[in-house]
mmCIF file of C-alpha atoms in Angstrom:
data_model
loop_
_atom_site.group_PDB
_atom_site.id
_atom_site.type_symbol
_atom_site.label_atom_id
_atom_site.label_comp_id
_atom_site.label_asym_id
_atom_site.label_seq_id
_atom_site.Cartn_x
_atom_site.Cartn_y
_atom_site.Cartn_z
ATOM 1 C CA MET N 99 0.000 0.000 0.000
ATOM 2 C CA THR N 100 2.888 2.372 0.797
ATOM 3 C CA SER N 101 4.207 2.160 -2.772
ATOM 4 C CA THR N 102 0.894 3.439 -4.105
ATOM 5 C CA LEU N 103 0.519 6.298 -1.617
ATOM 6 C CA VAL N 104 2.052 9.162 -3.620
ATOM 7 C CA PRO N 105 0.638 8.272 -7.068
ATOM 8 C CA ALA N 106 -2.800 7.460 -5.600
ATOM 9 C CA VAL N 107 -3.032 10.708 -3.595
ATOM 10 C CA ALA N 108 -1.755 12.762 -6.549
ATOM 11 C CA SER N 109 -4.136 11.067 -8.992
ATOM 12 C CA GLY N 110 -7.035 11.489 -6.590
ATOM 13 C CA GLY N 111 -6.113 15.154 -6.267
ATOM 14 C CA LEU N 112 -6.351 15.603 -10.031
ATOM 15 C CA VAL N 113 -9.766 13.924 -10.125
ATOM 16 C CA GLY N 114 -11.024 15.986 -7.190
ATOM 17 C CA PHE N 115 -9.688 19.176 -8.771
ATOM 18 C CA SER N 116 -11.589 18.426 -11.972
ATOM 19 C CA LEU N 117 -14.810 17.739 -10.058
ATOM 20 C CA GLY N 118 -14.453 20.906 -7.986
ATOM 21 C CA LEU N 119 -13.570 23.080 -10.975
ATOM 22 C CA VAL N 120 -16.063 21.958 -13.607
ATOM 23 C CA GLY N 121 -18.247 19.332 -11.917
ATOM 24 C CA GLY N 122 -17.079 16.577 -14.269
ATOM 25 C CA GLY N 123 -14.157 14.558 -15.518
ATOM 26 C CA GLY N 124 -13.872 12.341 -12.469
ATOM 27 C CA SER N 125 -14.904 9.019 -14.009
ATOM 28 C CA ILE N 126 -13.112 9.740 -17.272
ATOM 29 C CA LEU N 127 -9.843 10.523 -15.484
ATOM 30 C CA ALA N 128 -10.050 8.017 -12.630
ATOM 31 C CA THR N 129 -9.829 4.717 -14.517
ATOM 32 C CA PRO N 130 -6.748 5.523 -16.686
ATOM 33 C CA LEU N 131 -4.979 7.162 -13.718
ATOM 34 C CA LEU N 132 -5.595 4.112 -11.513
ATOM 35 C CA LEU N 133 -4.395 1.757 -14.235
ATOM 36 C CA TYR N 134 -1.381 3.588 -15.650
ATOM 37 C CA VAL N 135 -0.198 5.856 -12.810
ATOM 38 C CA VAL N 136 -1.193 4.046 -9.613
ATOM 39 C CA GLY N 137 -0.662 0.566 -11.080
ATOM 40 C CA VAL N 138 -3.957 -1.120 -10.163
ATOM 41 C CA ALA N 139 -3.908 -4.728 -11.353
ATOM 42 C CA THR N 140 -6.904 -4.996 -13.686
ATOM 43 C CA PRO N 141 -9.344 -2.702 -15.530
ATOM 44 C CA HIS N 142 -12.269 -4.051 -13.512
ATOM 45 C CA ILE N 143 -10.605 -3.198 -10.187
ATOM 46 C CA ALA N 144 -9.651 0.224 -11.578
ATOM 47 C CA ILE N 145 -13.263 0.883 -12.596
ATOM 48 C CA GLY N 146 -14.621 -0.355 -9.258
ATOM 49 C CA THR N 147 -12.107 1.610 -7.195
ATOM 50 C CA GLY N 148 -12.683 4.745 -9.244
ATOM 51 C CA ALA N 149 -16.430 4.253 -9.048
ATOM 52 C CA LEU N 150 -16.158 4.293 -5.254
ATOM 53 C CA ALA N 151 -13.743 7.227 -5.040
ATOM 54 C CA VAL N 152 -15.468 9.557 -7.507
ATOM 55 C CA PRO N 153 -18.872 9.797 -5.758
ATOM 56 C CA ILE N 154 -17.250 10.323 -2.356
ATOM 57 C CA ASN N 155 -15.098 13.104 -3.812
ATOM 58 C CA ALA N 156 -18.166 14.490 -5.579
ATOM 59 C CA TYR N 157 -20.089 14.651 -2.280
ATOM 60 C CA ALA N 158 -17.128 16.315 -0.527
ATOM 61 C CA ASN N 159 -17.003 18.920 -3.290
ATOM 62 C CA LEU N 160 -20.799 19.280 -3.084
ATOM 63 C CA LEU N 161 -20.492 20.323 0.566
ATOM 64 C CA ALA N 162 -17.798 22.864 -0.304
ATOM 65 C CA HIS N 163 -19.926 24.350 -3.092
ATOM 66 C CA ALA N 164 -23.025 24.332 -0.854
ATOM 67 C CA ARG N 165 -21.206 26.430 1.755
ATOM 68 C CA LYS N 166 -20.567 28.993 -0.976
ATOM 69 C CA GLY N 167 -24.259 28.983 -1.960
ATOM 70 C CA HIS N 168 -23.583 27.417 -5.371
ATOM 71 C CA VAL N 169 -26.106 24.535 -5.145
ATOM 72 C CA ARG N 170 -29.685 24.755 -6.438
ATOM 73 C CA TRP N 171 -31.071 21.898 -4.339
ATOM 74 C CA LEU N 172 -34.404 21.380 -6.117
ATOM 75 C CA CYS N 173 -32.823 20.980 -9.551
ATOM 76 C CA ALA N 174 -29.962 18.932 -8.106
ATOM 77 C CA SER N 175 -32.393 16.528 -6.410
ATOM 78 C CA VAL N 176 -34.438 16.096 -9.600
ATOM 79 C CA PHE N 177 -31.301 15.261 -11.563
ATOM 80 C CA ALA N 178 -30.072 12.809 -8.941
ATOM 81 C CA ALA N 179 -33.403 10.977 -8.650
ATOM 82 C CA LEU N 180 -34.632 10.898 -12.254
ATOM 83 C CA GLY N 181 -31.123 10.594 -13.675
ATOM 84 C CA SER N 182 -30.511 7.454 -11.617
ATOM 85 C CA LEU N 183 -33.569 5.860 -13.243
ATOM 86 C CA GLY N 184 -32.243 6.839 -16.667
ATOM 87 C CA ALA N 185 -28.847 5.391 -15.773
ATOM 88 C CA LEU N 186 -30.377 1.990 -15.023
ATOM 89 C CA VAL N 187 -31.920 1.861 -18.495
ATOM 90 C CA GLY N 188 -28.836 3.292 -20.201
ATOM 91 C CA SER N 189 -26.415 0.863 -18.570
ATOM 92 C CA SER N 190 -28.555 -2.098 -19.678
ATOM 93 C CA LEU N 191 -28.367 -0.869 -23.282
ATOM 94 C CA GLY N 192 -24.641 -0.146 -23.049
ATOM 95 C CA LEU N 193 -23.857 -3.732 -22.079
ATOM 96 C CA VAL N 194 -24.893 -5.008 -25.521
ATOM 97 C CA VAL N 195 -22.756 -2.511 -27.484
ATOM 98 C CA ASP N 196 -19.123 -3.172 -28.455
ATOM 99 C CA GLY N 197 -16.774 -1.302 -26.085
ATOM 100 C CA THR N 198 -14.687 0.429 -28.761
ATOM 101 C CA ARG N 199 -17.774 1.599 -30.632
ATOM 102 C CA LEU N 200 -19.228 2.812 -27.344
ATOM 103 C CA LEU N 201 -16.173 4.971 -26.637
ATOM 104 C CA LEU N 202 -16.198 6.419 -30.151
ATOM 105 C CA LEU N 203 -19.853 7.379 -29.719
ATOM 106 C CA PHE N 204 -19.019 8.934 -26.361
ATOM 107 C CA GLY N 205 -16.178 10.957 -27.882
ATOM 108 C CA ALA N 206 -18.482 12.247 -30.611
ATOM 109 C CA LEU N 207 -21.134 13.175 -28.050
ATOM 110 C CA ILE N 208 -18.811 15.249 -25.879
ATOM 111 C CA VAL N 209 -17.412 17.036 -28.949
ATOM 112 C CA VAL N 210 -20.958 18.247 -29.611
ATOM 113 C CA VAL N 211 -21.402 19.252 -25.953
ATOM 114 C CA GLY N 212 -18.100 21.150 -25.939
ATOM 115 C CA LEU N 213 -18.933 23.058 -29.121
ATOM 116 C CA LEU N 214 -22.362 23.986 -27.754
ATOM 117 C CA MET N 215 -20.755 25.359 -24.589
ATOM 118 C CA LEU N 216 -18.480 27.593 -26.707
ATOM 119 C CA ARG N 217 -21.420 29.261 -28.420
ATOM 120 C CA PRO N 218 -22.062 32.772 -27.073
ATOM 121 C CA ARG N 219 -25.369 32.904 -25.203
ATOM 122 C CA SER N 220 -26.912 34.564 -22.198
ATOM 123 C CA ILE N 221 -27.785 31.235 -20.532
ATOM 124 C CA GLY N 222 -25.182 30.373 -17.927
ATOM 125 C CA ARG N 223 -24.368 34.060 -17.260
ATOM 126 C CA GLY N 224 -26.938 34.711 -14.598
ATOM 127 C CA ASP N 225 -30.115 34.633 -16.739
ATOM 128 C CA GLU N 226 -31.793 32.076 -14.474
ATOM 129 C CA ARG N 227 -35.325 31.083 -15.433
ATOM 130 C CA ARG N 228 -38.321 31.227 -13.116
ATOM 131 C CA VAL N 229 -39.296 27.858 -11.617
ATOM 132 C CA ASP N 230 -42.533 26.922 -13.374
ATOM 133 C CA ARG N 231 -44.116 23.876 -15.007
ATOM 134 C CA ARG N 232 -42.193 24.298 -18.269
ATOM 135 C CA MET N 233 -38.821 24.646 -16.552
ATOM 136 C CA CYS N 234 -39.533 21.632 -14.327
ATOM 137 C CA ALA N 235 -40.512 19.546 -17.363
ATOM 138 C CA LEU N 236 -37.328 20.569 -19.192
ATOM 139 C CA THR N 237 -35.245 19.739 -16.130
ATOM 140 C CA ALA N 238 -36.887 16.319 -15.719
ATOM 141 C CA ALA N 239 -36.385 15.470 -19.408
ATOM 142 C CA ALA N 240 -32.753 16.590 -19.271
ATOM 143 C CA ALA N 241 -32.191 14.499 -16.126
ATOM 144 C CA LEU N 242 -33.586 11.334 -17.720
ATOM 145 C CA ALA N 243 -31.596 11.868 -20.914
ATOM 146 C CA THR N 244 -28.384 12.687 -19.058
ATOM 147 C CA GLY N 245 -28.760 9.744 -16.687
ATOM 148 C CA GLY N 246 -29.452 7.435 -19.621
ATOM 149 C CA ALA N 247 -26.332 8.646 -21.434
ATOM 150 C CA SER N 248 -24.291 8.360 -18.237
ATOM 151 C CA GLY N 249 -25.360 4.748 -17.745
ATOM 152 C CA PHE N 250 -24.946 3.923 -21.426
ATOM 153 C CA PHE N 251 -21.375 5.233 -21.561
ATOM 154 C CA GLY N 252 -20.435 4.092 -18.047
ATOM 155 C CA VAL N 253 -19.296 7.488 -16.725
ATOM 156 C CA GLY N 254 -20.338 9.741 -13.860
ATOM 157 C CA GLY N 255 -21.949 12.158 -16.278
ATOM 158 C CA GLY N 256 -20.660 15.486 -14.973
ATOM 159 C CA PHE N 257 -19.676 16.548 -18.492
ATOM 160 C CA LEU N 258 -23.288 16.050 -19.536
ATOM 161 C CA ILE N 259 -25.069 17.126 -16.341
ATOM 162 C CA VAL N 260 -23.450 20.580 -16.154
ATOM 163 C CA PRO N 261 -24.458 21.783 -19.638
ATOM 164 C CA ALA N 262 -27.863 20.085 -19.283
ATOM 165 C CA LEU N 263 -28.520 22.075 -16.105
ATOM 166 C CA VAL N 264 -27.386 25.289 -17.787
ATOM 167 C CA PHE N 265 -29.597 24.778 -20.849
ATOM 168 C CA ALA N 266 -32.661 23.506 -18.948
ATOM 169 C CA THR N 267 -32.722 26.081 -16.127
ATOM 170 C CA GLY N 268 -30.587 29.009 -17.285
ATOM 171 C CA MET N 269 -28.661 28.877 -13.993
ATOM 172 C CA PRO N 270 -25.136 30.371 -13.930
ATOM 173 C CA MET N 271 -22.296 27.964 -14.684
ATOM 174 C CA ILE N 272 -20.969 28.048 -11.116
ATOM 175 C CA ASN N 273 -24.394 26.922 -9.806
ATOM 176 C CA ALA N 274 -24.622 24.181 -12.459
ATOM 177 C CA ILE N 275 -21.216 22.874 -11.375
ATOM 178 C CA GLY N 276 -22.181 22.829 -7.693
ATOM 179 C CA SER N 277 -25.615 21.323 -8.344
ATOM 180 C CA SER N 278 -24.296 18.652 -10.715
ATOM 181 C CA LEU N 279 -22.227 17.006 -7.995
ATOM 182 C CA LEU N 280 -25.278 15.515 -6.247
ATOM 183 C CA ALA N 281 -26.205 13.634 -9.430
ATOM 184 C CA VAL N 282 -22.573 12.694 -10.203
ATOM 185 C CA GLY N 283 -22.351 11.109 -6.752
ATOM 186 C CA ALA N 284 -25.646 9.254 -7.130
ATOM 187 C CA TYR N 285 -24.752 7.800 -10.540
ATOM 188 C CA GLY N 286 -21.273 6.737 -9.410
ATOM 189 C CA LEU N 287 -22.406 5.247 -6.120
ATOM 190 C CA ALA N 288 -24.786 2.860 -7.857
ATOM 191 C CA THR N 289 -21.901 1.553 -9.983
ATOM 192 C CA ALA N 290 -19.574 1.351 -6.980
ATOM 193 C CA LEU N 291 -21.993 -0.802 -4.983
ATOM 194 C CA ASN N 292 -22.222 -3.304 -7.831
ATOM 195 C CA TYR N 293 -18.437 -3.562 -8.169
ATOM 196 C CA ALA N 294 -17.864 -3.743 -4.405
ATOM 197 C CA GLY N 295 -20.329 -6.623 -4.192
ATOM 198 C CA SER N 296 -18.221 -8.487 -6.745
ATOM 199 C CA GLY N 297 -14.957 -7.826 -4.880
ATOM 200 C CA GLN N 298 -13.664 -5.475 -7.578
ATOM 201 C CA VAL N 299 -12.543 -2.626 -5.284
ATOM 202 C CA ASP N 300 -9.028 -2.040 -3.897
ATOM 203 C CA TRP N 301 -10.021 -0.476 -0.578
ATOM 204 C CA GLY N 302 -6.532 0.693 0.409
ATOM 205 C CA VAL N 303 -5.988 2.524 -2.864
ATOM 206 C CA ALA N 304 -9.532 3.895 -2.672
ATOM 207 C CA VAL N 305 -8.803 5.543 0.705
ATOM 208 C CA GLN N 306 -5.592 7.116 -0.650
ATOM 209 C CA PHE N 307 -7.331 8.245 -3.830
ATOM 210 C CA ILE N 308 -10.221 9.796 -1.894
ATOM 211 C CA SER N 309 -7.917 11.690 0.495
ATOM 212 C CA GLY N 310 -6.144 13.337 -2.429
ATOM 213 C CA GLY N 311 -9.475 14.040 -4.094
ATOM 214 C CA VAL N 312 -10.848 15.988 -1.131
ATOM 215 C CA ALA N 313 -7.838 18.328 -1.124
ATOM 216 C CA GLY N 314 -7.910 18.701 -4.909
ATOM 217 C CA GLY N 315 -11.633 19.403 -4.822
ATOM 218 C CA ILE N 316 -11.199 22.327 -2.448
ATOM 219 C CA LEU N 317 -8.614 23.893 -4.774
ATOM 220 C CA GLY N 318 -10.852 23.289 -7.803
ATOM 221 C CA MET N 319 -13.859 24.846 -6.090
ATOM 222 C CA LEU N 320 -11.874 27.946 -5.097
ATOM 223 C CA LEU N 321 -10.619 28.374 -8.662
ATOM 224 C CA ALA N 322 -14.135 27.839 -10.054
ATOM 225 C CA THR N 323 -15.431 30.600 -7.758
ATOM 226 C CA ARG N 324 -12.723 32.967 -8.977
ATOM 227 C CA LEU N 325 -13.236 32.122 -12.658
ATOM 228 C CA SER N 326 -17.017 32.511 -12.375
ATOM 229 C CA LYS N 327 -16.511 36.264 -11.892
ATOM 230 C CA GLY N 328 -15.009 36.584 -15.356
ATOM 231 C CA LYS N 329 -17.301 36.792 -18.390
ATOM 232 C CA ALA N 330 -17.802 33.256 -19.774
ATOM 233 C CA THR N 331 -14.347 32.165 -18.514
ATOM 234 C CA LEU N 332 -15.693 29.103 -16.738
ATOM 235 C CA ASN N 333 -17.764 28.124 -19.787
ATOM 236 C CA ARG N 334 -14.666 28.246 -21.993
ATOM 237 C CA THR N 335 -12.589 26.337 -19.438
ATOM 238 C CA PHE N 336 -15.234 23.622 -19.251
ATOM 239 C CA ALA N 337 -15.537 23.424 -23.053
ATOM 240 C CA ALA N 338 -11.760 23.255 -23.571
ATOM 241 C CA LEU N 339 -11.408 20.429 -21.050
ATOM 242 C CA ILE N 340 -14.124 18.245 -22.513
ATOM 243 C CA LEU N 341 -12.926 18.832 -26.096
ATOM 244 C CA SER N 342 -9.453 17.684 -24.998
ATOM 245 C CA VAL N 343 -10.935 14.549 -23.432
ATOM 246 C CA ALA N 344 -13.029 13.913 -26.550
ATOM 247 C CA THR N 345 -9.983 14.157 -28.800
ATOM 248 C CA HIS N 346 -8.088 11.659 -26.655
ATOM 249 C CA VAL N 347 -10.995 9.195 -26.463
ATOM 250 C CA ILE N 348 -11.606 9.275 -30.216
ATOM 251 C CA PHE N 349 -7.900 8.956 -31.104
ATOM 252 C CA LYS N 350 -7.380 5.972 -28.767
ATOM 253 C CA ASN N 351 -10.348 4.094 -30.208
ATOM 254 C CA LEU N 352 -10.084 4.728 -33.945
ATOM 255 C CA PRO N 353 -9.721 1.552 -36.009
ATOM 256 C CA ARG N 354 -6.049 0.747 -36.579
#
């Protein structure tokens, strides 16, 4: 366990920083970091360990954002509850799709999301919509769709939840990031329980990974708060990060 301490804490810090800064990236970063930096034995254990660490880090970051007043609890609860139902359906569909094809589809999806976030618009800059029947219906539909995509692609869904919250409710980006973490935790925890039941979690590495993630999350949240004061800076940061991830995912899974 000692040999994994530094890489696990550092890797967890990077995952936590991503979650605190933009509300996403945890699941996408966790598995390759656990495999190639920490040295976890198998992909299944890496997925299970990451699936346990990411929701705990997400909840820690949620508390930090809540103290700053960044969480819209009604919308966050809708996404967590309805999105979890969507994730159950999506994960069942994802199991019958070839893994490489699944990753290529995921890469294409987040390219579209990143480009949409780069478009200039008033939504996400404080133009928050009034809570009414139409906004609630949009939020519920976005939660089901986002949860379904999260389950289908086997990720926490922060990259999808944040823009979905922005587009459905008009809430500022900093509030979408804080609110998204409740749903990210819920989606990841369901996966983690399944893997833990099958013995596919390295508990020692998980503790190290989580401890780094809590510290990284605090730094990410503080930077997100600072960037939110600049015009569209956080939107561009979020878009740049997910476009970088999309490029990597697509390149790694193109037919050779």
